[in-house]
CSV table of C-alpha atoms in Angstrom, one decimal:
chain,number,residue,atom,x,y,z
A,1,UNK,CA,5.3,-2.6,-12.5
A,2,UNK,CA,2.9,-5.7,-13.1
A,3,UNK,CA,5.3,-6.7,-15.7
A,4,UNK,CA,8.1,-6.6,-13.1
A,5,UNK,CA,6.2,-8.5,-10.6
A,6,UNK,CA,5.0,-11.0,-13.3
A,7,UNK,CA,8.9,-11.7,-14.7
A,8,UNK,CA,10.0,-15.2,-14.1
A,9,UNK,CA,13.7,-16.4,-13.5
A,10,UNK,CA,14.9,-19.2,-15.7
A,11,UNK,CA,15.8,-22.1,-13.3
A,12,UNK,CA,18.6,-24.5,-13.9
A,13,UNK,CA,17.6,-28.1,-13.5
A,14,UNK,CA,20.5,-29.2,-11.8
A,15,UNK,CA,20.5,-26.5,-9.2
A,16,UNK,CA,17.3,-28.6,-8.0
A,17,UNK,CA,15.5,-22.1,-1.1
A,18,UNK,CA,10.4,-0.6,20.7
A,19,UNK,CA,5.6,5.7,29.2
A,20,UNK,CA,9.2,5.9,29.2
A,21,UNK,CA,11.5,3.4,29.2
A,22,UNK,CA,15.0,3.5,30.9
A,23,UNK,CA,17.8,4.5,28.7
A,24,UNK,CA,21.3,3.4,29.4
A,25,UNK,CA,24.2,5.6,27.5
A,26,UNK,CA,21.9,6.1,24.8
A,27,UNK,CA,21.7,2.6,24.1
A,28,UNK,CA,17.9,2.0,24.8
A,29,UNK,CA,16.4,3.9,21.7
A,30,UNK,CA,13.0,2.6,21.7
A,31,UNK,CA,11.4,1.7,18.3
A,32,UNK,CA,13.0,1.2,15.0
A,33,UNK,CA,11.8,1.8,11.3
A,34,UNK,CA,13.5,2.8,8.2
A,35,UNK,CA,10.5,4.9,7.0
A,36,UNK,CA,10.3,6.7,10.5
A,37,UNK,CA,13.3,6.9,12.9
A,38,UNK,CA,12.6,6.8,16.3
A,39,UNK,CA,15.5,8.7,17.5
A,40,UNK,CA,13.5,11.5,18.6
A,41,UNK,CA,10.9,9.4,20.6
A,42,UNK,CA,9.9,10.7,24.2
A,43,UNK,CA,11.6,9.0,27.0
A,44,UNK,CA,12.2,9.7,30.5
A,45,UNK,CA,12.2,8.1,34.1
A,46,UNK,CA,11.1,4.6,33.9
A,47,UNK,CA,7.8,3.6,35.2
A,48,UNK,CA,9.4,0.2,35.7
A,49,UNK,CA,12.6,-1.6,35.8
A,50,UNK,CA,13.7,-4.0,33.2
A,51,UNK,CA,16.6,-6.0,34.8
A,52,UNK,CA,18.3,-6.6,31.4
A,53,UNK,CA,19.2,-2.7,31.7
A,54,UNK,CA,21.3,-3.6,34.8
A,55,UNK,CA,23.3,-5.8,32.5
A,56,UNK,CA,26.6,-5.0,30.4
A,57,UNK,CA,25.7,-4.4,27.0
A,58,UNK,CA,27.4,-7.1,24.5
A,59,UNK,CA,28.8,-4.3,22.8
A,60,UNK,CA,30.8,-3.6,25.8
A,61,UNK,CA,32.1,-7.0,26.2
A,62,UNK,CA,35.1,-8.7,25.1
A,63,UNK,CA,34.2,-12.5,24.3
A,64,UNK,CA,36.1,-15.3,22.5
A,65,UNK,CA,34.8,-18.6,21.5
A,66,UNK,CA,36.8,-21.7,21.9
A,67,UNK,CA,38.8,-21.3,18.4
A,68,UNK,CA,40.0,-18.0,19.9
A,69,UNK,CA,37.8,-15.9,17.5
A,70,UNK,CA,36.1,-12.7,18.5
A,71,UNK,CA,34.7,-11.6,15.3
A,72,UNK,CA,31.0,-11.7,16.8
A,73,UNK,CA,28.8,-9.9,19.3
A,74,UNK,CA,26.1,-11.7,21.2
A,75,UNK,CA,24.8,-12.0,24.8
A,76,UNK,CA,26.9,-14.6,26.0
A,77,UNK,CA,29.1,-17.1,24.4
A,78,UNK,CA,28.8,-19.4,27.4
A,79,UNK,CA,25.2,-20.2,25.9
A,80,UNK,CA,26.7,-21.9,22.9
A,81,UNK,CA,26.0,-25.5,24.0
A,82,UNK,CA,22.4,-24.7,25.1
A,83,UNK,CA,21.9,-23.3,21.4
A,84,UNK,CA,23.6,-26.2,19.8
A,85,UNK,CA,21.0,-28.5,21.5
A,86,UNK,CA,18.1,-26.0,20.3
A,87,UNK,CA,19.6,-26.3,16.6
A,88,UNK,CA,19.7,-30.3,16.8
A,89,UNK,CA,15.8,-30.1,17.9
A,90,UNK,CA,15.2,-27.8,14.7
A,91,UNK,CA,17.1,-30.1,12.3
A,92,UNK,CA,14.9,-33.1,13.2
A,93,UNK,CA,11.8,-31.1,11.5
A,94,UNK,CA,13.6,-29.6,8.8
A,95,UNK,CA,14.4,-32.8,6.9
A,96,UNK,CA,14.2,-31.3,3.7
A,97,UNK,CA,17.0,-28.5,4.5
A,98,UNK,CA,19.2,-31.3,5.7
A,99,UNK,CA,18.4,-33.3,2.5
A,100,UNK,CA,19.6,-30.4,0.3
A,101,UNK,CA,22.7,-30.0,2.5
A,102,UNK,CA,23.8,-33.7,1.9
A,103,UNK,CA,22.8,-33.6,-1.8
A,104,UNK,CA,24.8,-30.3,-2.8
A,105,UNK,CA,27.7,-30.7,-0.2
A,106,UNK,CA,29.9,-32.4,-2.6
A,107,UNK,CA,29.7,-29.9,-5.1
A,108,UNK,CA,29.8,-27.0,-3.0
A,109,UNK,CA,27.4,-24.7,-5.4
A,110,UNK,CA,28.2,-21.8,-2.8
A,111,UNK,CA,31.8,-22.0,-3.0
A,112,UNK,CA,33.1,-18.6,-2.8
A,113,UNK,CA,29.9,-17.1,-1.7
A,114,UNK,CA,30.0,-14.4,0.8
A,115,UNK,CA,26.7,-14.0,2.2
A,116,UNK,CA,25.7,-11.3,4.7
A,117,UNK,CA,22.2,-12.0,6.1
A,118,UNK,CA,19.8,-9.9,8.1
A,119,UNK,CA,16.8,-12.4,9.5
A,120,UNK,CA,15.2,-13.9,12.7
A,121,UNK,CA,18.1,-15.4,14.4
A,122,UNK,CA,16.3,-18.5,16.0
A,123,UNK,CA,17.2,-22.1,15.7
A,124,UNK,CA,15.5,-22.7,12.6
A,125,UNK,CA,17.5,-19.8,10.8
A,126,UNK,CA,20.6,-21.4,12.4
A,127,UNK,CA,19.9,-24.6,10.3
A,128,UNK,CA,19.6,-22.7,7.1
A,129,UNK,CA,22.9,-20.5,7.7
A,130,UNK,CA,24.7,-23.9,8.7
A,131,UNK,CA,23.4,-25.3,5.4
A,132,UNK,CA,24.9,-22.5,3.4
A,133,UNK,CA,28.2,-23.0,5.1
A,134,UNK,CA,27.9,-26.8,4.4
A,135,UNK,CA,27.5,-25.7,0.8
A,136,UNK,CA,30.7,-23.8,0.5
A,137,UNK,CA,29.6,-20.4,1.6
A,138,UNK,CA,31.1,-17.5,4.0
A,139,UNK,CA,28.5,-16.2,6.3
A,140,UNK,CA,27.9,-12.8,8.5
A,141,UNK,CA,24.7,-12.5,10.1
A,142,UNK,CA,22.6,-10.0,12.1
A,143,UNK,CA,18.9,-9.9,13.3
A,144,UNK,CA,15.9,-8.2,11.4
A,145,UNK,CA,14.1,-8.0,14.7
A,146,UNK,CA,15.3,-6.6,18.1
A,147,UNK,CA,13.2,-9.1,20.0
A,148,UNK,CA,13.2,-12.4,18.0
A,149,UNK,CA,16.9,-13.1,18.5
A,150,UNK,CA,17.4,-16.6,20.6
A,151,UNK,CA,20.7,-15.6,22.3
A,152,UNK,CA,21.7,-19.1,22.9
A,153,UNK,CA,21.4,-19.8,19.2
A,154,UNK,CA,23.6,-16.7,18.4
A,155,UNK,CA,26.0,-17.9,20.6
A,156,UNK,CA,26.1,-21.5,19.0
A,157,UNK,CA,26.5,-20.0,15.7
A,158,UNK,CA,29.4,-17.7,16.9
A,159,UNK,CA,31.2,-20.8,18.5
A,160,UNK,CA,30.7,-22.8,15.2
A,161,UNK,CA,32.5,-19.9,13.5
A,162,UNK,CA,29.7,-17.8,11.9
A,163,UNK,CA,30.2,-13.9,12.7
A,164,UNK,CA,26.8,-13.2,14.4
A,165,UNK,CA,26.1,-9.6,15.7
A,166,UNK,CA,22.7,-10.0,17.6
A,167,UNK,CA,21.0,-10.4,20.6
A,168,UNK,CA,17.4,-10.1,22.2
A,169,UNK,CA,16.5,-6.5,23.3
A,170,UNK,CA,18.6,-4.6,21.0
A,171,UNK,CA,18.3,-0.8,21.1
A,172,UNK,CA,17.8,1.1,18.0
A,173,UNK,CA,21.3,2.1,17.8
A,174,UNK,CA,22.4,-1.4,18.6
A,175,UNK,CA,20.4,-2.6,15.6
A,176,UNK,CA,22.2,-0.3,13.3
A,177,UNK,CA,25.4,-1.0,14.7
A,178,UNK,CA,25.0,-4.7,14.3
A,179,UNK,CA,24.1,-4.2,10.7
A,180,UNK,CA,27.2,-2.2,10.2
A,181,UNK,CA,29.5,-4.7,11.6
A,182,UNK,CA,28.2,-7.4,9.4
A,183,UNK,CA,29.0,-5.5,6.2
A,184,UNK,CA,32.0,-3.2,7.3
A,185,UNK,CA,34.8,-6.0,7.9
A,186,UNK,CA,38.2,-5.4,6.3
A,187,UNK,CA,39.2,-7.9,3.7
A,188,UNK,CA,36.1,-9.3,3.5
A,189,UNK,CA,33.3,-8.1,1.3
A,190,UNK,CA,29.8,-9.5,0.7
A,191,UNK,CA,28.8,-10.7,-2.8
A,192,UNK,CA,25.4,-11.9,-1.7
A,193,UNK,CA,22.4,-10.4,0.6
A,194,UNK,CA,19.7,-12.6,2.3
A,195,UNK,CA,17.3,-10.0,3.8
A,196,UNK,CA,14.1,-9.9,5.8
A,197,UNK,CA,12.4,-6.5,5.6
A,198,UNK,CA,14.8,-4.7,3.6
A,199,UNK,CA,17.0,-3.1,6.5
A,200,UNK,CA,20.2,-4.6,5.3
A,201,UNK,CA,19.7,-4.1,1.8
A,202,UNK,CA,19.0,-0.3,2.7
A,203,UNK,CA,22.0,-0.3,4.8
A,204,UNK,CA,24.2,-1.3,2.3
A,205,UNK,CA,22.6,0.7,-0.6
A,206,UNK,CA,22.9,4.1,1.5
A,207,UNK,CA,26.0,3.6,3.3
A,208,UNK,CA,28.3,1.2,1.1
A,209,UNK,CA,27.1,1.9,-2.4
A,210,UNK,CA,30.4,0.5,-3.9
A,211,UNK,CA,29.7,-2.6,-1.9
A,212,UNK,CA,26.1,-2.6,-3.0
A,213,UNK,CA,27.2,-2.4,-6.9
A,214,UNK,CA,29.3,-5.6,-6.5
A,215,UNK,CA,26.5,-7.6,-4.7
A,216,UNK,CA,25.7,-10.6,-7.3
A,217,UNK,CA,22.1,-10.9,-6.0
A,218,UNK,CA,19.5,-10.2,-3.3
A,219,UNK,CA,17.2,-12.7,-1.9
A,220,UNK,CA,14.1,-10.9,0.1
A,221,UNK,CA,11.5,-12.8,1.9
A,222,UNK,CA,9.0,-10.3,3.3
A,223,UNK,CA,6.2,-7.9,1.9
A,224,UNK,CA,8.1,-4.8,3.3
A,225,UNK,CA,11.4,-5.8,1.9
A,226,UNK,CA,9.9,-6.9,-1.4
A,227,UNK,CA,8.1,-3.4,-1.7
A,228,UNK,CA,11.3,-1.5,-1.3
A,229,UNK,CA,13.2,-3.4,-3.8
A,230,UNK,CA,10.4,-2.8,-6.3
A,231,UNK,CA,10.5,0.7,-5.5
A,232,UNK,CA,14.3,0.8,-5.9
A,233,UNK,CA,13.8,-0.9,-9.4
A,234,UNK,CA,11.1,1.5,-10.5
A,235,UNK,CA,13.5,4.7,-9.7
A,236,UNK,CA,16.2,2.7,-11.7
A,237,UNK,CA,18.4,2.3,-8.6
A,238,UNK,CA,18.6,-1.3,-8.2
A,239,UNK,CA,21.9,-2.1,-9.5
A,240,UNK,CA,21.9,-5.8,-8.8
A,241,UNK,CA,19.4,-8.7,-9.2
A,242,UNK,CA,16.8,-9.4,-6.6
A,243,UNK,CA,14.6,-12.7,-5.9
A,244,UNK,CA,11.2,-12.1,-4.5
A,245,UNK,CA,10.9,-14.9,-2.2
A,246,UNK,CA,7.8,-13.6,-0.4
A,247,UNK,CA,5.6,-14.2,-3.6
A,248,UNK,CA,6.5,-17.8,-4.2
A,249,UNK,CA,3.6,-20.0,-3.3
A,250,UNK,CA,5.8,-22.0,-0.7
A,251,UNK,CA,6.4,-18.9,1.3
A,252,UNK,CA,3.0,-17.2,0.9
A,253,UNK,CA,0.7,-20.3,1.5
A,254,UNK,CA,3.1,-22.2,4.0
A,255,UNK,CA,5.0,-19.4,6.0
A,256,UNK,CA,2.3,-16.8,6.0
A,257,UNK,CA,-1.0,-18.6,6.2
A,258,UNK,CA,-0.2,-21.9,7.7
A,259,UNK,CA,2.5,-20.8,10.2
A,260,UNK,CA,0.5,-17.7,11.2
A,261,UNK,CA,-2.6,-20.2,11.7
A,262,UNK,CA,-0.7,-21.9,14.8
A,263,UNK,CA,1.8,-19.1,16.2
A,264,UNK,CA,-0.9,-16.3,16.4
A,265,UNK,CA,-2.4,-18.3,19.2
A,266,UNK,CA,0.9,-19.4,20.8
A,267,UNK,CA,1.9,-15.5,21.1
A,268,UNK,CA,-1.3,-14.5,22.7
A,269,UNK,CA,-1.6,-17.3,25.0
A,270,UNK,CA,2.1,-16.7,26.3
A,271,UNK,CA,1.6,-13.1,26.9
A,272,UNK,CA,-1.8,-12.8,28.1
A,273,UNK,CA,-3.3,-16.0,29.1
A,274,UNK,CA,-6.5,-14.8,27.3
A,275,UNK,CA,-9.3,-17.2,26.6
A,276,UNK,CA,-10.8,-16.8,23.0
A,277,UNK,CA,-14.1,-18.1,23.1
A,278,UNK,CA,-16.6,-15.6,23.0
A,279,UNK,CA,-14.0,-12.8,22.4
A,280,UNK,CA,-14.7,-10.0,19.8
A,281,UNK,CA,-11.4,-9.7,17.6
A,282,UNK,CA,-10.6,-7.3,14.9
A,283,UNK,CA,-8.2,-8.9,12.5
A,284,UNK,CA,-6.8,-5.9,9.9
A,285,UNK,CA,-6.0,-7.4,6.8
A,286,UNK,CA,-7.2,-10.6,5.2
A,287,UNK,CA,-4.2,-11.5,3.0
A,288,UNK,CA,-2.5,-15.0,3.5
A,289,UNK,CA,-1.3,-13.6,7.3
A,290,UNK,CA,-4.9,-12.6,8.2
A,291,UNK,CA,-6.5,-15.6,6.7
A,292,UNK,CA,-4.3,-17.7,9.0
A,293,UNK,CA,-5.2,-15.7,12.0
A,294,UNK,CA,-8.8,-15.7,11.5
A,295,UNK,CA,-9.0,-19.5,10.9
A,296,UNK,CA,-7.3,-20.0,14.5
A,297,UNK,CA,-9.4,-17.7,16.2
A,298,UNK,CA,-12.7,-18.9,14.7
A,299,UNK,CA,-11.9,-22.3,15.8
A,300,UNK,CA,-11.5,-21.4,19.2
A,301,UNK,CA,-14.9,-19.7,19.3
A,302,UNK,CA,-13.9,-16.1,18.8
A,303,UNK,CA,-16.0,-13.5,17.1
A,304,UNK,CA,-14.0,-12.2,14.2
A,305,UNK,CA,-14.4,-9.0,12.3
A,306,UNK,CA,-12.0,-8.0,9.4
A,307,UNK,CA,-10.8,-4.8,7.9
A,308,UNK,CA,-9.8,-4.9,4.0
A,309,UNK,CA,-9.0,-2.1,1.7
A,310,UNK,CA,-9.1,-4.9,-1.3
A,311,UNK,CA,-12.6,-6.0,-2.5
A,312,UNK,CA,-11.3,-9.6,-3.4
A,313,UNK,CA,-9.9,-10.2,-0.1
A,314,UNK,CA,-12.9,-8.4,1.5
A,315,UNK,CA,-15.3,-11.1,-0.4
A,316,UNK,CA,-13.2,-13.9,0.7
A,317,UNK,CA,-13.7,-13.0,4.2
A,318,UNK,CA,-17.3,-12.6,3.8
A,319,UNK,CA,-17.4,-16.1,2.2
A,320,UNK,CA,-15.6,-17.4,5.0
A,321,UNK,CA,-18.0,-16.3,7.5
A,322,UNK,CA,-16.6,-13.3,8.9
A,323,UNK,CA,-17.9,-9.5,9.2
A,324,UNK,CA,-16.1,-7.0,7.2
A,325,UNK,CA,-16.0,-3.7,8.8
A,326,UNK,CA,-14.2,-0.4,9.4
A,327,UNK,CA,-12.5,-0.3,12.7
A,328,UNK,CA,-13.9,2.6,13.9
A,329,UNK,CA,-17.3,0.7,13.7
A,330,UNK,CA,-16.3,-1.7,16.2
A,331,UNK,CA,-13.5,-0.1,17.9
A,332,UNK,CA,-15.1,0.6,21.5
A,333,UNK,CA,-16.4,-3.0,21.6
A,334,UNK,CA,-13.7,-5.3,20.5
A,335,UNK,CA,-11.5,-7.3,22.9
A,336,UNK,CA,-8.4,-7.6,20.7
A,337,UNK,CA,-7.2,-6.0,17.6
A,338,UNK,CA,-4.6,-7.6,15.4
A,339,UNK,CA,-2.7,-6.0,12.3
A,340,UNK,CA,-1.9,-8.2,9.6
A,341,UNK,CA,-1.2,-5.5,6.7
A,342,UNK,CA,2.2,-4.5,6.2
A,343,UNK,CA,1.2,-1.0,6.1
A,344,UNK,CA,1.6,2.0,8.4
A,345,UNK,CA,-0.6,3.7,11.1
A,346,UNK,CA,-3.3,1.2,10.6
A,347,UNK,CA,-4.3,1.4,14.4
A,348,UNK,CA,-4.0,5.3,15.1
A,349,UNK,CA,-3.8,7.0,18.4
A,350,UNK,CA,-7.3,8.3,18.0
A,351,UNK,CA,-8.3,5.0,17.8
A,352,UNK,CA,-6.3,3.8,20.8
A,353,UNK,CA,-7.9,6.5,22.8
A,354,UNK,CA,-11.3,4.9,22.2
A,355,UNK,CA,-10.4,1.2,22.8
A,356,UNK,CA,-12.3,-0.2,25.9
A,357,UNK,CA,-10.5,-1.1,28.9
A,358,UNK,CA,-8.1,-4.2,28.9
A,359,UNK,CA,-8.0,-4.3,25.0
A,360,UNK,CA,-5.2,-6.2,23.5
A,361,UNK,CA,-3.3,-4.8,20.9
A,362,UNK,CA,-0.9,-6.6,18.8
A,363,UNK,CA,0.9,-6.9,15.1
A,364,UNK,CA,1.4,-9.8,13.1
A,365,UNK,CA,2.7,-8.0,10.0
A,366,UNK,CA,6.3,-7.6,9.4
A,367,UNK,CA,6.9,-4.1,10.1
A,368,UNK,CA,6.6,-2.0,13.5
A,369,UNK,CA,4.8,0.7,11.8
A,370,UNK,CA,1.2,-0.7,11.8
A,371,UNK,CA,0.4,0.3,15.4
A,372,UNK,CA,1.0,4.1,16.0
A,373,UNK,CA,3.2,3.2,19.2
A,374,UNK,CA,5.1,6.4,18.9
A,375,UNK,CA,2.0,8.3,19.5
A,376,UNK,CA,1.8,6.8,23.1
A,377,UNK,CA,5.2,7.9,24.1
A,378,UNK,CA,3.7,10.8,26.0
A,379,UNK,CA,3.8,12.3,29.6
A,380,UNK,CA,0.3,11.8,30.2
A,381,UNK,CA,0.5,8.3,29.7
A,382,UNK,CA,1.9,5.9,31.9
A,383,UNK,CA,3.5,2.4,30.8
A,384,UNK,CA,3.8,-0.7,33.0
A,385,UNK,CA,5.8,-3.7,32.2
A,386,UNK,CA,3.6,-6.5,33.3
A,387,UNK,CA,6.0,-9.3,31.8
A,388,UNK,CA,8.5,-9.9,28.9
A,389,UNK,CA,7.0,-8.2,25.8
A,390,UNK,CA,4.0,-7.1,27.7
A,391,UNK,CA,3.2,-3.5,28.6
A,392,UNK,CA,0.0,-1.7,30.0
A,393,UNK,CA,-0.4,1.6,28.7
A,394,UNK,CA,-2.6,3.4,31.0
A,395,UNK,CA,-4.7,6.6,30.4
A,396,UNK,CA,-5.2,9.4,32.8
A,397,UNK,CA,-8.7,7.8,33.6
A,398,UNK,CA,-7.3,4.4,34.4
A,399,UNK,CA,-8.0,2.7,31.1
A,400,UNK,CA,-5.4,0.3,30.3
A,401,UNK,CA,-4.5,-1.1,26.7
A,402,UNK,CA,-2.4,-4.3,26.7
A,403,UNK,CA,0.3,-3.7,24.0
A,404,UNK,CA,2.3,-6.7,23.2
A,405,UNK,CA,6.0,-6.7,21.9
A,406,UNK,CA,5.7,-2.6,21.4
A,407,UNK,CA,3.8,-3.4,18.1
A,408,UNK,CA,6.4,-5.6,16.7
A,409,UNK,CA,6.0,-9.0,15.2
A,410,UNK,CA,3.9,-11.1,17.7
A,411,UNK,CA,5.0,-14.5,17.1
A,412,UNK,CA,8.8,-14.3,16.5
A,413,UNK,CA,8.9,-11.5,19.7
A,414,UNK,CA,6.6,-13.5,22.0
A,415,UNK,CA,6.7,-17.1,21.0
A,416,UNK,CA,8.0,-19.5,18.4
A,417,UNK,CA,6.9,-20.4,15.0
A,418,UNK,CA,6.5,-24.0,13.7
A,419,UNK,CA,9.9,-25.6,12.8
A,420,UNK,CA,8.5,-27.4,9.8
A,421,UNK,CA,7.0,-24.2,7.7
A,422,UNK,CA,10.3,-22.3,8.2
A,423,UNK,CA,11.9,-25.5,6.7
A,424,UNK,CA,10.0,-24.7,3.6
A,425,UNK,CA,10.7,-20.9,3.5
A,426,UNK,CA,14.6,-21.6,4.2
A,427,UNK,CA,14.8,-24.3,1.5
A,428,UNK,CA,13.3,-21.7,-0.9
A,429,UNK,CA,15.8,-19.2,0.2
A,430,UNK,CA,18.7,-21.5,-0.2
A,431,UNK,CA,17.8,-22.6,-3.6
A,432,UNK,CA,17.3,-18.9,-4.6
A,433,UNK,CA,20.8,-18.2,-3.4
A,434,UNK,CA,22.4,-21.1,-5.3
A,435,UNK,CA,20.4,-19.9,-8.7
A,436,UNK,CA,21.5,-16.2,-8.4
A,437,UNK,CA,25.1,-17.1,-7.3
A,438,UNK,CA,25.6,-19.6,-10.1
A,439,UNK,CA,23.7,-17.8,-12.8
A,440,UNK,CA,25.8,-17.2,-16.0
A,441,UNK,CA,26.2,-13.3,-16.6
A,442,UNK,CA,23.5,-11.8,-18.4
A,443,UNK,CA,20.6,-14.2,-17.4
A,444,UNK,CA,19.5,-11.5,-14.8
A,445,UNK,CA,19.0,-7.9,-15.3
A,446,UNK,CA,18.9,-5.4,-12.5
A,447,UNK,CA,15.5,-6.0,-11.7
A,448,UNK,CA,13.2,-8.2,-9.0
A,449,UNK,CA,12.5,-11.7,-10.4
A,450,UNK,CA,9.9,-14.2,-9.2
A,451,UNK,CA,11.1,-17.5,-8.4
A,452,UNK,CA,9.5,-20.2,-10.9
A,453,UNK,CA,7.0,-22.6,-10.4
A,454,UNK,CA,9.2,-25.6,-11.2
A,455,UNK,CA,11.4,-24.4,-8.1
A,456,UNK,CA,8.2,-24.0,-5.8
A,457,UNK,CA,7.0,-27.6,-6.6
A,458,UNK,CA,10.6,-28.8,-5.8
A,459,UNK,CA,10.7,-27.3,-2.4
A,460,UNK,CA,7.2,-28.8,-1.7
A,461,UNK,CA,8.5,-32.3,-3.2
A,462,UNK,CA,11.4,-32.2,-0.7
A,463,UNK,CA,8.8,-31.9,2.2
A,464,UNK,CA,6.3,-34.7,1.0
A,465,UNK,CA,8.5,-37.5,2.4
A,466,UNK,CA,7.8,-36.0,6.3
A,467,UNK,CA,4.0,-37.0,5.5
A,468,UNK,CA,4.8,-40.3,3.7
A,469,UNK,CA,3.1,-38.7,0.8
A,470,UNK,CA,3.0,-40.3,-2.5
A,471,UNK,CA,2.7,-38.3,-5.6
A,472,UNK,CA,0.3,-39.6,-8.5
A,473,UNK,CA,2.3,-39.8,-11.8
A,474,UNK,CA,0.9,-38.7,-14.9
A,475,UNK,CA,0.6,-41.1,-17.9
A,476,UNK,CA,2.0,-40.2,-21.3
A,477,UNK,CA,-1.5,-39.7,-22.4
A,478,UNK,CA,-2.7,-37.5,-19.5
A,479,UNK,CA,0.1,-35.3,-19.8
A,480,UNK,CA,-0.6,-34.9,-23.6
A,481,UNK,CA,-4.0,-34.2,-22.6
A,482,UNK,CA,-3.3,-31.4,-20.3
A,483,UNK,CA,-0.5,-30.2,-22.4
A,484,UNK,CA,2.2,-30.8,-19.5
A,485,UNK,CA,5.4,-32.2,-18.8
A,486,UNK,CA,5.2,-35.3,-16.6
A,487,UNK,CA,7.9,-33.7,-14.4
A,488,UNK,CA,6.1,-30.3,-14.2
A,489,UNK,CA,5.6,-27.5,-13.8
A,490,UNK,CA,2.1,-28.7,-13.2
A,491,UNK,CA,0.3,-25.0,-13.1
A,492,UNK,CA,0.6,-22.1,-15.2
A,493,UNK,CA,2.4,-18.9,-13.6
A,494,UNK,CA,-1.3,-17.0,-13.2
A,495,UNK,CA,-2.7,-20.1,-11.2
A,496,UNK,CA,-4.0,-19.0,-7.7
A,497,UNK,CA,-3.7,-21.7,-4.9
């Protein structure tokens, strides 16, 4: 496995990428996870009323865009103009992606590419999608998270001709229906997959094996999705090449660390109005996401504890001034618990039972499996909706736990993330798609590949002009002394940034 993870792709130089909620006609199934379906979740009479339940489901509407096309399913196509303005704002801070669009638009490196995507549908993602279209691709898109879709952006994309099937607040049934509508289109067959979490890849692999076999490449950007790809590869079931974008430096360091450093506070502030000074917080996991969250919380005066399984990450936490503890040691005293592991059952029902009144519980990892929310869907507990994405889970003795986004991704469910950092990831994704799509037959085997150092450096270089940053150039003598090419790559593949 280590060898697979370490394999590098060859880069072509001139291709320089979910108490008791109301149900409606079976549509409000209230959790989603590949590893553990929630279709048997407990649900009965509502303890609150969500006004959105009184509205017609997008699946029951007939909508047509200005071009007469109805090959999409969004909340309200009439929001397209508003969504277009949001996309234009995002474009202003995604100059590298726009630059890539302009540079490669003439040669259309994605001409003939039929890309089916499953990501967060936000203004920033829209810039990526429209860049792919400008480069020649046909795109059909759905959401990887039932709460992160910006409805007006989905409308704008649909108005522009991209077939989008997504809206904020989908049920589990809706979620899989949308994925299926993206893939199952008569006369159109995807030849590339861009995924975030592995759900789309899983669906195509399980339900449309013939389509899966004809896919020319998969680009995956999440820990969860990459883990599933490596599982398929290890089992000998991955019959197409895949690129692990998640472990590229430009994803790990920037999207995970710097993005979470800013967005964790935004999500918590918008949902709870909490003041962090003096609060005791447990961050489960000290990977890049955990490091970013801890840096922000510490800067505002929070007392931060870390839980870790990895001794190296634990030692890093110690050196950064954090106490490394077991969750059970501090469970009764902390004010906030944030999961950042990508694992499952990191916070269990037993631990939820022992939390103090008012404890805030949320997740910053990709998957919704980290907090055992399913165990809270029982008759003895009462759920109260406080505001959008904020629930009080009330125990029989009156104790309340504040659960955010039903255990799903906090920042993209409850707030937004910085546009600039998403530009970095989106540019990496676009380049990965171009490389896989244009690779000659035989270059990539049926395996998972890491992005090369040179591609990471190229993505970074595209973003430096934003800061008017000027790189120092090596002299011939210096380059010879270091044994480097003057144009890079400048670090060996094993280098830890």
